[in-house]
PDB file of C-alpha atoms in Angstrom:
ATOM      1  CA  MET A   1     -63.452  79.791  38.832  1.00 65.00           C
ATOM      2  CA  GLU A   2     -63.414  76.057  38.524  1.00 94.00           C
ATOM      3  CA  LYS A   3     -64.841  74.604  35.110  1.00 97.00           C
ATOM      4  CA  GLN A   4     -67.757  72.410  36.880  1.00 97.00           C
ATOM      5  CA  THR A   5     -68.914  75.893  38.764  1.00 98.00           C
ATOM      6  CA  GLU A   6     -68.660  77.572  35.606  1.00 98.00           C
ATOM      7  CA  TYR A   7     -70.638  75.204  33.690  1.00 99.00           C
ATOM      8  CA  GLN A   8     -73.387  74.786  36.241  1.00 98.00           C
ATOM      9  CA  GLN A   9     -73.919  78.306  36.285  1.00 98.00           C
ATOM     10  CA  LEU A  10     -74.063  78.343  32.451  1.00 99.00           C
ATOM     11  CA  VAL A  11     -76.689  75.384  32.940  1.00 99.00           C
ATOM     12  CA  GLN A  12     -78.700  77.552  35.292  1.00 99.00           C
ATOM     13  CA  LYS A  13     -78.807  80.557  32.792  1.00 99.00           C
ATOM     14  CA  ARG A  14     -80.099  78.157  30.058  1.00 99.00           C
ATOM     15  CA  LYS A  15     -82.971  76.681  32.409  1.00 99.00           C
ATOM     16  CA  GLY A  16     -84.103  80.282  33.235  1.00 98.00           C
ATOM     17  CA  HIS A  17     -83.656  81.431  29.473  1.00 98.00           C
ATOM     18  CA  ASP A  18     -86.770  82.357  27.552  1.00 98.00           C
ATOM     19  CA  PHE A  19     -85.790  81.117  24.268  1.00 98.00           C
ATOM     20  CA  LYS A  20     -87.228  83.268  21.201  1.00 96.00           C
ATOM     21  CA  ASN A  21     -88.618  82.469  17.801  1.00 94.00           C
ATOM     22  CA  GLY A  22     -90.592  79.837  18.775  1.00 95.00           C
ATOM     23  CA  LEU A  23     -88.036  77.669  20.443  1.00 97.00           C
ATOM     24  CA  THR A  24     -88.914  75.887  23.594  1.00 98.00           C
ATOM     25  CA  ASN A  25     -86.876  75.692  26.722  1.00 99.00           C
ATOM     26  CA  PRO A  26     -86.228  71.821  28.062  1.00 99.00           C
ATOM     27  CA  SER A  27     -86.764  73.598  31.191  1.00 98.00           C
ATOM     28  CA  GLN A  28     -90.673  74.230  30.221  1.00 98.00           C
ATOM     29  CA  THR A  29     -91.317  70.471  29.880  1.00 98.00           C
ATOM     30  CA  ALA A  30     -91.489  67.568  32.314  1.00 97.00           C
ATOM     31  CA  PHE A  31     -87.927  66.652  31.462  1.00 98.00           C
ATOM     32  CA  ASP A  32     -85.561  69.131  31.822  1.00 95.00           C
ATOM     33  CA  ILE A  33     -81.768  67.732  32.237  1.00 97.00           C
ATOM     34  CA  ASP A  34     -79.129  68.977  34.324  1.00 98.00           C
ATOM     35  CA  GLU A  35     -76.588  69.936  30.997  1.00 99.00           C
ATOM     36  CA  ILE A  36     -76.521  72.731  28.673  1.00 99.00           C
ATOM     37  CA  ASP A  37     -77.922  70.430  25.871  1.00 98.00           C
ATOM     38  CA  PRO A  38     -79.859  67.430  25.970  1.00 98.00           C
ATOM     39  CA  TRP A  39     -77.057  65.733  23.702  1.00 98.00           C
ATOM     40  CA  ALA A  40     -74.632  66.528  26.412  1.00 99.00           C
ATOM     41  CA  GLN A  41     -76.151  63.369  28.562  1.00 98.00           C
ATOM     42  CA  TRP A  42     -74.128  61.378  26.007  1.00 99.00           C
ATOM     43  CA  GLN A  43     -70.601  62.779  26.358  1.00 99.00           C
ATOM     44  CA  HIS A  44     -69.674  65.807  28.597  1.00 98.00           C
ATOM     45  CA  ASN A  45     -66.296  66.048  29.778  1.00 98.00           C
ATOM     46  CA  LEU A  46     -65.488  69.543  30.476  1.00 98.00           C
ATOM     47  CA  ASP A  47     -61.738  68.780  29.589  1.00 98.00           C
ATOM     48  CA  ALA A  48     -62.737  67.635  25.995  1.00 98.00           C
ATOM     49  CA  LYS A  49     -60.023  67.770  23.367  1.00 97.00           C
ATOM     50  CA  ILE A  50     -63.041  67.232  20.960  1.00 98.00           C
ATOM     51  CA  LEU A  51     -65.954  69.455  20.817  1.00 99.00           C
ATOM     52  CA  VAL A  52     -68.848  68.299  18.586  1.00 99.00           C
ATOM     53  CA  VAL A  53     -71.389  70.744  17.763  1.00 99.00           C
ATOM     54  CA  GLY A  54     -74.712  69.254  16.178  1.00 98.00           C
ATOM     55  CA  GLN A  55     -77.519  71.719  14.311  1.00 96.00           C
ATOM     56  CA  GLU A  56     -80.313  70.978  17.196  1.00 96.00           C
ATOM     57  CA  PHE A  57     -81.637  68.053  19.539  1.00 96.00           C
ATOM     58  CA  CYS A  58     -84.994  67.520  18.144  1.00 95.00           C
ATOM     59  CA  ASP A  59     -88.752  69.075  18.392  1.00 95.00           C
ATOM     60  CA  VAL A  60     -90.946  69.454  21.366  1.00 96.00           C
ATOM     61  CA  GLU A  61     -93.106  66.237  20.849  1.00 95.00           C
ATOM     62  CA  THR A  62     -90.062  63.903  20.344  1.00 95.00           C
ATOM     63  CA  TYR A  63     -88.409  65.469  23.201  1.00 97.00           C
ATOM     64  CA  GLU A  64     -91.257  64.449  25.369  1.00 97.00           C
ATOM     65  CA  ARG A  65     -91.967  61.285  24.093  1.00 96.00           C
ATOM     66  CA  THR A  66     -88.272  60.224  24.527  1.00 97.00           C
ATOM     67  CA  GLU A  67     -88.616  61.768  27.987  1.00 98.00           C
ATOM     68  CA  GLY A  68     -85.638  64.077  27.112  1.00 98.00           C
ATOM     69  CA  LYS A  69     -83.235  60.906  26.514  1.00 98.00           C
ATOM     70  CA  VAL A  70     -80.427  60.627  23.661  1.00 98.00           C
ATOM     71  CA  GLU A  71     -81.886  57.024  23.039  1.00 98.00           C
ATOM     72  CA  ARG A  72     -84.688  55.425  24.731  1.00 97.00           C
ATOM     73  CA  PHE A  73     -83.992  51.572  24.998  1.00 97.00           C
ATOM     74  CA  PRO A  74     -80.635  49.860  26.457  1.00 96.00           C
ATOM     75  CA  ASP A  75     -78.271  48.684  23.882  1.00 91.00           C
ATOM     76  CA  LYS A  76     -80.536  49.646  20.720  1.00 96.00           C
ATOM     77  CA  TYR A  77     -80.528  52.619  18.510  1.00 97.00           C
ATOM     78  CA  GLU A  78     -83.508  54.152  17.300  1.00 96.00           C
ATOM     79  CA  TYR A  79     -82.125  56.640  15.812  1.00 95.00           C
ATOM     80  CA  PRO A  80     -79.435  55.862  12.597  1.00 96.00           C
ATOM     81  CA  SER A  81     -77.629  59.051  13.347  1.00 97.00           C
ATOM     82  CA  ASN A  82     -76.311  58.002  17.123  1.00 98.00           C
ATOM     83  CA  LYS A  83     -75.838  54.842  15.738  1.00 98.00           C
ATOM     84  CA  ASN A  84     -73.408  56.036  12.710  1.00 98.00           C
ATOM     85  CA  LEU A  85     -71.952  58.828  15.075  1.00 98.00           C
ATOM     86  CA  LYS A  86     -70.788  56.288  17.722  1.00 98.00           C
ATOM     87  CA  ALA A  87     -68.850  53.738  14.217  1.00 98.00           C
ATOM     88  CA  TYR A  88     -67.132  57.175  13.796  1.00 98.00           C
ATOM     89  CA  PHE A  89     -65.940  57.889  16.916  1.00 98.00           C
ATOM     90  CA  ASP A  90     -65.033  53.956  16.825  1.00 98.00           C
ATOM     91  CA  LEU A  91     -62.828  55.198  13.618  1.00 98.00           C
ATOM     92  CA  LEU A  92     -60.680  58.104  15.916  1.00 97.00           C
ATOM     93  CA  GLY A  93     -60.300  55.294  18.965  1.00 97.00           C
ATOM     94  CA  TYR A  94     -63.083  56.272  21.134  1.00 98.00           C
ATOM     95  CA  ASP A  95     -65.666  54.171  22.469  1.00 98.00           C
ATOM     96  CA  LEU A  96     -68.646  56.365  23.217  1.00 99.00           C
ATOM     97  CA  GLY A  97     -70.775  53.872  24.750  1.00 98.00           C
ATOM     98  CA  HIS A  98     -74.523  53.488  24.106  1.00 98.00           C
ATOM     99  CA  PRO A  99     -76.218  57.058  25.393  1.00 98.00           C
ATOM    100  CA  LEU A 100     -77.756  55.315  28.453  1.00 98.00           C
ATOM    101  CA  SER A 101     -74.379  53.698  29.588  1.00 98.00           C
ATOM    102  CA  PRO A 102     -72.190  56.144  28.543  1.00 98.00           C
ATOM    103  CA  LYS A 103     -68.032  56.369  28.349  1.00 97.00           C
ATOM    104  CA  LYS A 104     -67.645  59.292  30.436  1.00 92.00           C
ATOM    105  CA  SER A 105     -63.740  59.007  30.751  1.00 95.00           C
ATOM    106  CA  ASN A 106     -63.841  60.236  26.921  1.00 98.00           C
ATOM    107  CA  PRO A 107     -61.962  63.647  26.101  1.00 98.00           C
ATOM    108  CA  ILE A 108     -65.255  64.301  24.349  1.00 99.00           C
ATOM    109  CA  PHE A 109     -68.173  67.174  24.724  1.00 99.00           C
ATOM    110  CA  PHE A 110     -71.739  67.304  22.547  1.00 99.00           C
ATOM    111  CA  THR A 111     -73.265  69.993  22.498  1.00 99.00           C
ATOM    112  CA  ASN A 112     -75.827  71.702  19.747  1.00 98.00           C
ATOM    113  CA  ALA A 113     -75.853  74.966  17.607  1.00 98.00           C
ATOM    114  CA  VAL A 114     -79.632  75.844  19.027  1.00 98.00           C
ATOM    115  CA  MET A 115     -80.280  74.481  22.312  1.00 98.00           C
ATOM    116  CA  GLY A 116     -83.947  75.262  22.641  1.00 98.00           C
ATOM    117  CA  LEU A 117     -86.417  72.579  21.069  1.00 97.00           C
ATOM    118  CA  LYS A 118     -87.778  73.481  17.895  1.00 95.00           C
ATOM    119  CA  PRO A 119     -91.387  73.596  16.934  1.00 92.00           C
ATOM    120  CA  GLY A 120     -92.762  71.447  14.410  1.00 78.00           C
ATOM    121  CA  SER A 121     -91.792  67.880  13.404  1.00 67.00           C
ATOM    122  CA  MET A 122     -88.246  66.451  13.751  1.00 61.00           C
ATOM    123  CA  SER A 123     -87.718  66.834  10.319  1.00 65.00           C
ATOM    124  CA  GLY A 124     -89.228  70.219  10.194  1.00 66.00           C
ATOM    125  CA  ASN A 125     -87.393  72.850   8.568  1.00 79.00           C
ATOM    126  CA  PHE A 126     -84.596  74.936  10.424  1.00 84.00           C
ATOM    127  CA  ASP A 127     -85.028  78.610  11.285  1.00 86.00           C
ATOM    128  CA  ALA A 128     -81.067  80.159  10.494  1.00 90.00           C
ATOM    129  CA  LYS A 129     -82.435  82.940  13.003  1.00 92.00           C
ATOM    130  CA  TRP A 130     -82.320  80.463  16.071  1.00 96.00           C
ATOM    131  CA  LEU A 131     -78.838  80.232  15.589  1.00 98.00           C
ATOM    132  CA  GLU A 132     -77.712  83.642  17.402  1.00 97.00           C
ATOM    133  CA  GLU A 133     -79.533  83.624  20.624  1.00 98.00           C
ATOM    134  CA  SER A 134     -77.765  80.231  21.491  1.00 98.00           C
ATOM    135  CA  ARG A 135     -74.547  81.016  20.376  1.00 99.00           C
ATOM    136  CA  GLU A 136     -74.126  84.666  21.638  1.00 98.00           C
ATOM    137  CA  LEU A 137     -75.611  83.217  25.207  1.00 98.00           C
ATOM    138  CA  PHE A 138     -74.392  79.749  25.606  1.00 99.00           C
ATOM    139  CA  LEU A 139     -72.281  78.126  22.911  1.00 99.00           C
ATOM    140  CA  LYS A 140     -69.684  80.785  23.077  1.00 99.00           C
ATOM    141  CA  PRO A 141     -69.380  80.617  26.731  1.00 99.00           C
ATOM    142  CA  LEU A 142     -69.258  76.986  26.709  1.00 99.00           C
ATOM    143  CA  ILE A 143     -66.247  77.069  24.149  1.00 99.00           C
ATOM    144  CA  ASP A 144     -64.565  79.070  26.498  1.00 98.00           C
ATOM    145  CA  ILE A 145     -65.031  76.985  29.464  1.00 98.00           C
ATOM    146  CA  ILE A 146     -63.826  73.734  27.542  1.00 99.00           C
ATOM    147  CA  GLN A 147     -61.410  75.302  25.315  1.00 98.00           C
ATOM    148  CA  PRO A 148     -60.926  72.154  22.772  1.00 98.00           C
ATOM    149  CA  LYS A 149     -58.339  71.407  20.581  1.00 97.00           C
ATOM    150  CA  ILE A 150     -61.000  70.222  17.966  1.00 98.00           C
ATOM    151  CA  ILE A 151     -64.448  71.026  16.965  1.00 99.00           C
ATOM    152  CA  ILE A 152     -66.540  68.750  14.891  1.00 99.00           C
ATOM    153  CA  PRO A 153     -69.722  70.907  13.554  1.00 99.00           C
ATOM    154  CA  ILE A 154     -72.050  68.526  12.296  1.00 98.00           C
ATOM    155  CA  GLY A 155     -73.957  69.850   9.343  1.00 97.00           C
ATOM    156  CA  SER A 156     -73.957  73.451   7.425  1.00 96.00           C
ATOM    157  CA  MET A 157     -75.596  75.352  10.386  1.00 97.00           C
ATOM    158  CA  ALA A 158     -73.409  74.308  12.973  1.00 98.00           C
ATOM    159  CA  THR A 159     -70.604  75.503  10.864  1.00 98.00           C
ATOM    160  CA  LYS A 160     -72.212  78.597   9.900  1.00 98.00           C
ATOM    161  CA  THR A 161     -72.413  79.520  13.659  1.00 98.00           C
ATOM    162  CA  LEU A 162     -68.894  78.403  14.506  1.00 99.00           C
ATOM    163  CA  GLY A 163     -67.669  80.772  11.757  1.00 98.00           C
ATOM    164  CA  VAL A 164     -69.334  83.590  13.228  1.00 98.00           C
ATOM    165  CA  ILE A 165     -67.198  82.743  16.459  1.00 98.00           C
ATOM    166  CA  TYR A 166     -63.944  82.195  14.682  1.00 98.00           C
ATOM    167  CA  GLY A 167     -64.095  84.354  12.165  1.00 97.00           C
ATOM    168  CA  PHE A 168     -64.028  82.043   9.174  1.00 97.00           C
ATOM    169  CA  LYS A 169     -65.839  82.524   5.858  1.00 97.00           C
ATOM    170  CA  VAL A 170     -68.250  79.687   5.656  1.00 97.00           C
ATOM    171  CA  SER A 171     -68.615  78.500   1.566  1.00 96.00           C
ATOM    172  CA  ASP A 172     -70.546  75.428   0.364  1.00 97.00           C
ATOM    173  CA  HIS A 173     -70.815  72.549   3.138  1.00 98.00           C
ATOM    174  CA  LYS A 174     -68.919  69.920   0.909  1.00 98.00           C
ATOM    175  CA  SER A 175     -66.267  71.819  -0.149  1.00 98.00           C
ATOM    176  CA  MET A 176     -65.730  72.924   3.593  1.00 98.00           C
ATOM    177  CA  VAL A 177     -65.715  69.471   4.385  1.00 98.00           C
ATOM    178  CA  ASP A 178     -63.089  68.445   1.483  1.00 97.00           C
ATOM    179  CA  ASN A 179     -61.125  71.253   2.675  1.00 96.00           C
ATOM    180  CA  ALA A 180     -61.034  70.910   6.123  1.00 97.00           C
ATOM    181  CA  PRO A 181     -59.395  71.363   8.517  1.00 98.00           C
ATOM    182  CA  ILE A 182     -60.327  75.146   9.269  1.00 98.00           C
ATOM    183  CA  LYS A 183     -57.263  76.473  11.343  1.00 97.00           C
ATOM    184  CA  THR A 184     -57.955  79.041  13.895  1.00 96.00           C
ATOM    185  CA  PRO A 185     -55.396  80.384  16.277  1.00 93.00           C
ATOM    186  CA  GLN A 186     -57.697  78.470  18.827  1.00 93.00           C
ATOM    187  CA  THR A 187     -58.881  75.277  17.619  1.00 97.00           C
ATOM    188  CA  LEU A 188     -58.665  72.936  14.588  1.00 98.00           C
ATOM    189  CA  VAL A 189     -62.436  73.114  12.705  1.00 99.00           C
ATOM    190  CA  PHE A 190     -63.342  69.900  11.040  1.00 98.00           C
ATOM    191  CA  PRO A 191     -66.870  70.041   9.489  1.00 99.00           C
ATOM    192  CA  VAL A 192     -68.693  67.262   8.664  1.00 99.00           C
ATOM    193  CA  PHE A 193     -72.075  66.111   7.361  1.00 98.00           C
ATOM    194  CA  HIS A 194     -74.937  64.803   9.302  1.00 97.00           C
ATOM    195  CA  THR A 195     -74.808  61.037  10.242  1.00 97.00           C
ATOM    196  CA  GLY A 196     -78.579  60.415   9.773  1.00 92.00           C
ATOM    197  CA  GLY A 197     -80.837  59.876   6.437  1.00 89.00           C
ATOM    198  CA  LEU A 198     -80.529  63.407   4.895  1.00 89.00           C
ATOM    199  CA  GLY A 199     -76.802  63.568   5.589  1.00 93.00           C
ATOM    200  CA  LEU A 200     -76.170  60.199   4.242  1.00 95.00           C
ATOM    201  CA  ARG A 201     -77.959  61.109   0.999  1.00 95.00           C
ATOM    202  CA  ASN A 202     -75.578  63.952   0.444  1.00 95.00           C
ATOM    203  CA  ARG A 203     -72.405  62.332   1.881  1.00 97.00           C
ATOM    204  CA  PRO A 204     -72.474  58.400   1.419  1.00 96.00           C
ATOM    205  CA  LYS A 205     -71.088  56.595   4.997  1.00 96.00           C
ATOM    206  CA  GLU A 206     -68.332  55.464   3.026  1.00 97.00           C
ATOM    207  CA  LEU A 207     -67.196  59.016   2.153  1.00 98.00           C
ATOM    208  CA  GLN A 208     -68.354  59.808   5.528  1.00 98.00           C
ATOM    209  CA  MET A 209     -65.890  57.592   7.072  1.00 98.00           C
ATOM    210  CA  GLY A 210     -63.051  58.773   4.975  1.00 98.00           C
ATOM    211  CA  ASP A 211     -63.997  62.536   6.265  1.00 98.00           C
ATOM    212  CA  TRP A 212     -63.523  61.055   9.952  1.00 98.00           C
ATOM    213  CA  MET A 213     -60.520  59.245   8.853  1.00 97.00           C
ATOM    214  CA  ARG A 214     -59.092  62.142   7.863  1.00 96.00           C
ATOM    215  CA  ILE A 215     -59.726  63.905  11.126  1.00 97.00           C
ATOM    216  CA  LYS A 216     -57.836  60.885  12.991  1.00 96.00           C
ATOM    217  CA  ASP A 217     -54.945  61.227  10.773  1.00 94.00           C
ATOM    218  CA  ILE A 218     -54.604  65.151  11.566  1.00 91.00           C
ATOM    219  CA  MET A 219     -54.997  63.780  15.390  1.00 89.00           C
ATOM    220  CA  ASN A 220     -52.311  61.035  15.095  1.00 84.00           C
ATOM    221  CA  TRP A 221     -49.907  63.850  13.180  1.00 77.00           C
ATOM    222  CA  LYS A 222     -50.767  66.280  16.385  1.00 66.00           C
ATOM    223  CA  SER A 223     -50.127  63.895  19.085  1.00 66.00           C
ATOM    224  CA  SER A 224     -46.624  62.780  17.340  1.00 59.00           C
ATOM    225  CA  SER A 225     -45.346  66.318  16.416  1.00 53.00           C
TER     226      SER A 225
END
Protein backbone atom coordinates (compact mmCIF):
# COMPACT_ATOMS: atom_id res chain seq x y z
CA MET A 1 0.00 0.00 0.00
CA GLU A 2 1.36 3.42 -0.93
CA LYS A 3 2.30 5.82 1.84
CA GLN A 4 -0.28 8.40 0.80
CA THR A 5 -3.07 5.83 0.95
CA GLU A 6 -1.95 4.59 4.36
CA TYR A 7 -1.67 8.15 5.61
CA GLN A 8 -5.13 9.16 4.42
CA GLN A 9 -6.59 6.11 6.13
CA LEU A 10 -4.87 7.19 9.35
CA VAL A 11 -6.20 10.73 8.94
CA GLN A 12 -9.73 9.41 8.49
CA LYS A 13 -9.30 7.28 11.60
CA ARG A 14 -8.27 10.36 13.56
CA LYS A 15 -11.22 12.35 12.21
CA GLY A 16 -13.65 9.72 13.44
CA HIS A 17 -12.03 9.13 16.82
CA ASP A 18 -13.62 10.12 20.11
CA PHE A 19 -10.71 11.32 22.25
CA LYS A 20 -10.90 10.57 25.96
CA ASN A 21 -9.93 12.47 29.13
CA GLY A 22 -11.38 15.81 28.08
CA LEU A 23 -9.65 16.14 24.70
CA THR A 24 -11.52 17.41 21.63
CA ASN A 25 -10.98 16.10 18.12
CA PRO A 26 -10.32 18.89 15.58
CA SER A 27 -13.12 17.26 13.57
CA GLN A 28 -15.52 18.27 16.33
CA THR A 29 -14.85 21.94 15.56
CA ALA A 30 -15.69 23.99 12.48
CA PHE A 31 -12.04 23.88 11.39
CA ASP A 32 -10.94 20.29 10.88
CA ILE A 33 -7.95 19.71 8.64
CA ASP A 34 -6.97 16.92 6.24
CA GLU A 35 -3.85 16.01 8.20
CA ILE A 36 -3.18 13.74 11.16
CA ASP A 37 -2.50 16.80 13.33
CA PRO A 38 -2.92 20.55 12.74
CA TRP A 39 0.83 21.15 12.95
CA ALA A 40 1.33 18.93 9.89
CA GLN A 41 -0.11 21.76 7.79
CA TRP A 42 3.34 23.37 7.97
CA GLN A 43 5.50 20.36 7.01
CA HIS A 44 4.02 17.04 5.89
CA ASN A 45 6.41 15.14 3.64
CA LEU A 46 5.65 11.43 4.00
CA ASP A 47 9.18 10.65 2.78
CA ALA A 48 10.60 12.78 5.58
CA LYS A 49 14.07 12.12 6.93
CA ILE A 50 13.23 14.27 9.97
CA LEU A 51 10.10 13.87 12.08
CA VAL A 52 9.43 16.60 14.65
CA VAL A 53 7.12 15.64 17.52
CA GLY A 54 5.73 18.45 19.66
CA GLN A 55 3.64 18.12 22.81
CA GLU A 56 0.16 19.19 21.69
CA PHE A 57 -1.12 21.76 19.20
CA CYS A 58 -3.24 24.00 21.44
CA ASP A 59 -6.47 24.31 23.38
CA VAL A 60 -9.94 24.36 21.82
CA GLU A 61 -10.50 28.13 22.23
CA THR A 62 -7.20 29.03 20.58
CA TYR A 63 -7.81 26.52 17.78
CA GLU A 64 -11.19 28.02 16.95
CA ARG A 65 -9.92 31.59 17.23
CA THR A 66 -7.10 30.85 14.79
CA GLU A 67 -9.42 28.78 12.55
CA GLY A 68 -7.13 25.78 12.88
CA LYS A 69 -4.13 27.52 11.37
CA VAL A 70 -0.53 27.28 12.57
CA GLU A 71 -0.25 31.05 12.09
CA ARG A 72 -3.01 33.50 11.15
CA PHE A 73 -1.17 36.32 9.38
CA PRO A 74 0.98 36.03 6.23
CA ASP A 75 4.70 36.61 6.80
CA LYS A 76 4.15 37.36 10.49
CA TYR A 77 4.59 35.22 13.58
CA GLU A 78 2.03 35.49 16.34
CA TYR A 79 3.73 32.64 18.19
CA PRO A 80 7.46 32.97 19.01
CA SER A 81 7.79 29.19 19.21
CA ASN A 82 7.10 28.95 15.47
CA LYS A 83 9.47 31.79 14.62
CA ASN A 84 12.25 30.22 16.67
CA LEU A 85 11.66 26.78 15.20
CA LYS A 86 12.02 28.22 11.71
CA ALA A 87 15.31 29.82 12.76
CA TYR A 88 16.58 26.51 14.15
CA PHE A 89 15.74 24.72 10.92
CA ASP A 90 17.59 27.46 9.06
CA LEU A 91 20.63 26.28 11.04
CA LEU A 92 20.06 22.78 9.68
CA GLY A 93 19.93 24.14 6.14
CA TYR A 94 16.17 23.90 5.62
CA ASP A 95 13.90 26.82 4.79
CA LEU A 96 10.51 25.89 6.20
CA GLY A 97 8.77 28.90 4.69
CA HIS A 98 5.95 30.55 6.61
CA PRO A 99 3.17 28.24 7.88
CA LEU A 100 0.73 29.90 5.46
CA SER A 101 3.17 29.48 2.54
CA PRO A 102 5.32 26.48 3.47
CA LYS A 103 8.19 25.04 1.45
CA LYS A 104 6.74 21.63 0.75
CA SER A 105 9.83 19.95 -0.69
CA ASN A 106 11.62 19.67 2.66
CA PRO A 107 12.16 16.09 3.91
CA ILE A 108 10.39 17.02 7.14
CA PHE A 109 7.12 16.14 8.89
CA PHE A 110 5.60 17.92 11.92
CA THR A 111 3.17 16.31 14.34
CA ASN A 112 2.37 16.24 18.06
CA ALA A 113 2.45 13.62 20.78
CA VAL A 114 -1.19 14.42 21.58
CA MET A 115 -3.43 14.90 18.56
CA GLY A 116 -6.54 16.05 20.36
CA LEU A 117 -7.15 19.63 21.46
CA LYS A 118 -6.75 20.15 25.18
CA PRO A 119 -9.31 21.72 27.50
CA GLY A 120 -8.64 24.92 29.38
CA SER A 121 -6.14 27.56 28.34
CA MET A 122 -3.16 27.48 25.99
CA SER A 123 -0.79 27.54 28.97
CA GLY A 124 -2.85 25.08 31.01
CA ASN A 125 -1.32 22.04 32.62
CA PHE A 126 -0.55 19.01 30.49
CA ASP A 127 -2.00 15.66 31.55
CA ALA A 128 0.42 12.79 30.88
CA LYS A 129 -2.47 10.34 30.54
CA TRP A 130 -3.28 12.00 27.21
CA LEU A 131 -0.14 10.48 25.68
CA GLU A 132 -1.08 6.81 25.42
CA GLU A 133 -4.18 7.23 23.27
CA SER A 134 -2.50 9.27 20.54
CA ARG A 135 0.71 7.25 20.73
CA GLU A 136 -0.90 3.87 20.22
CA LEU A 137 -3.58 4.88 17.72
CA PHE A 138 -1.82 7.52 15.65
CA LEU A 139 1.84 8.32 16.40
CA LYS A 140 3.20 4.79 16.15
CA PRO A 141 1.37 4.11 12.85
CA LEU A 142 2.56 7.49 11.52
CA ILE A 143 6.18 6.62 12.34
CA ASP A 144 5.72 3.26 10.60
CA ILE A 145 4.52 5.07 7.48
CA ILE A 146 7.24 7.73 7.41
CA GLN A 147 10.19 5.70 8.78
CA PRO A 148 12.26 8.79 9.59
CA LYS A 149 16.03 8.69 10.08
CA ILE A 150 15.89 11.40 12.76
CA ILE A 151 13.16 12.23 15.27
CA ILE A 152 13.24 15.51 17.19
CA PRO A 153 10.89 15.46 20.20
CA ILE A 154 10.23 18.95 21.51
CA GLY A 155 9.92 18.90 25.28
CA SER A 156 9.86 16.20 27.93
CA MET A 157 6.40 14.80 27.19
CA ALA A 158 7.17 14.14 23.52
CA THR A 159 10.44 12.53 24.61
CA LYS A 160 8.59 10.41 27.15
CA THR A 161 6.15 9.02 24.60
CA LEU A 162 8.98 8.19 22.18
CA GLY A 163 10.73 6.39 25.03
CA VAL A 164 7.74 4.07 25.22
CA ILE A 165 7.77 3.48 21.46
CA TYR A 166 11.50 2.79 21.19
CA GLY A 167 12.15 1.36 24.64
CA PHE A 168 14.73 3.85 25.87
CA LYS A 169 14.96 5.13 29.43
CA VAL A 170 13.78 8.69 30.01
CA SER A 171 15.60 10.77 32.65
CA ASP A 172 15.54 14.51 33.36
CA HIS A 173 15.08 16.45 30.14
CA LYS A 174 18.27 18.52 30.34
CA SER A 175 20.32 15.35 30.63
CA MET A 176 18.48 13.84 27.67
CA VAL A 177 19.22 16.90 25.55
CA ASP A 178 22.85 17.16 26.64
CA ASN A 179 23.50 13.49 25.84
CA ALA A 180 21.62 13.29 22.54
CA PRO A 181 21.28 11.50 20.25
CA ILE A 182 19.55 8.42 21.55
CA LYS A 183 20.41 5.63 19.13
CA THR A 184 17.75 3.07 18.28
CA PRO A 185 17.91 0.41 15.56
CA GLN A 186 15.47 2.45 13.48
CA THR A 187 16.34 6.10 14.08
CA LEU A 188 18.31 8.72 16.00
CA VAL A 189 16.30 10.65 18.59
CA PHE A 190 17.37 14.20 19.46
CA PRO A 191 15.34 15.61 22.37
CA VAL A 192 15.27 19.42 22.47
CA PHE A 193 13.63 22.05 24.65
CA HIS A 194 10.40 23.79 23.73
CA THR A 195 11.09 26.72 21.41
CA GLY A 196 8.62 29.10 23.12
CA GLY A 197 8.57 31.08 26.35
CA LEU A 198 8.82 28.39 29.03
CA GLY A 199 11.37 26.40 27.04
CA LEU A 200 13.51 29.49 26.58
CA ARG A 201 13.39 30.20 30.30
CA ASN A 202 14.64 26.69 30.98
CA ARG A 203 17.14 26.68 28.09
CA PRO A 204 18.17 30.13 26.73
CA LYS A 205 18.13 30.58 22.97
CA GLU A 206 21.92 30.53 22.65
CA LEU A 207 22.03 27.08 24.24
CA GLN A 208 19.08 25.90 22.17
CA MET A 209 20.89 26.98 19.02
CA GLY A 210 23.86 24.90 20.17
CA ASP A 211 21.59 21.88 20.60
CA TRP A 212 20.34 22.25 17.05
CA MET A 213 23.88 22.75 15.73
CA ARG A 214 24.80 19.38 17.24
CA ILE A 215 21.96 17.87 15.25
CA LYS A 216 23.41 19.48 12.13
CA ASP A 217 26.90 18.18 12.90
CA ILE A 218 25.66 14.59 13.19
CA MET A 219 23.51 14.97 10.08
CA ASN A 220 26.59 16.13 8.17
CA TRP A 221 28.68 13.29 9.59
CA LYS A 222 26.04 10.71 8.66
CA SER A 223 25.76 12.04 5.12
CA SER A 224 29.53 11.95 4.58
CA SER A 225 30.16 8.52 6.13
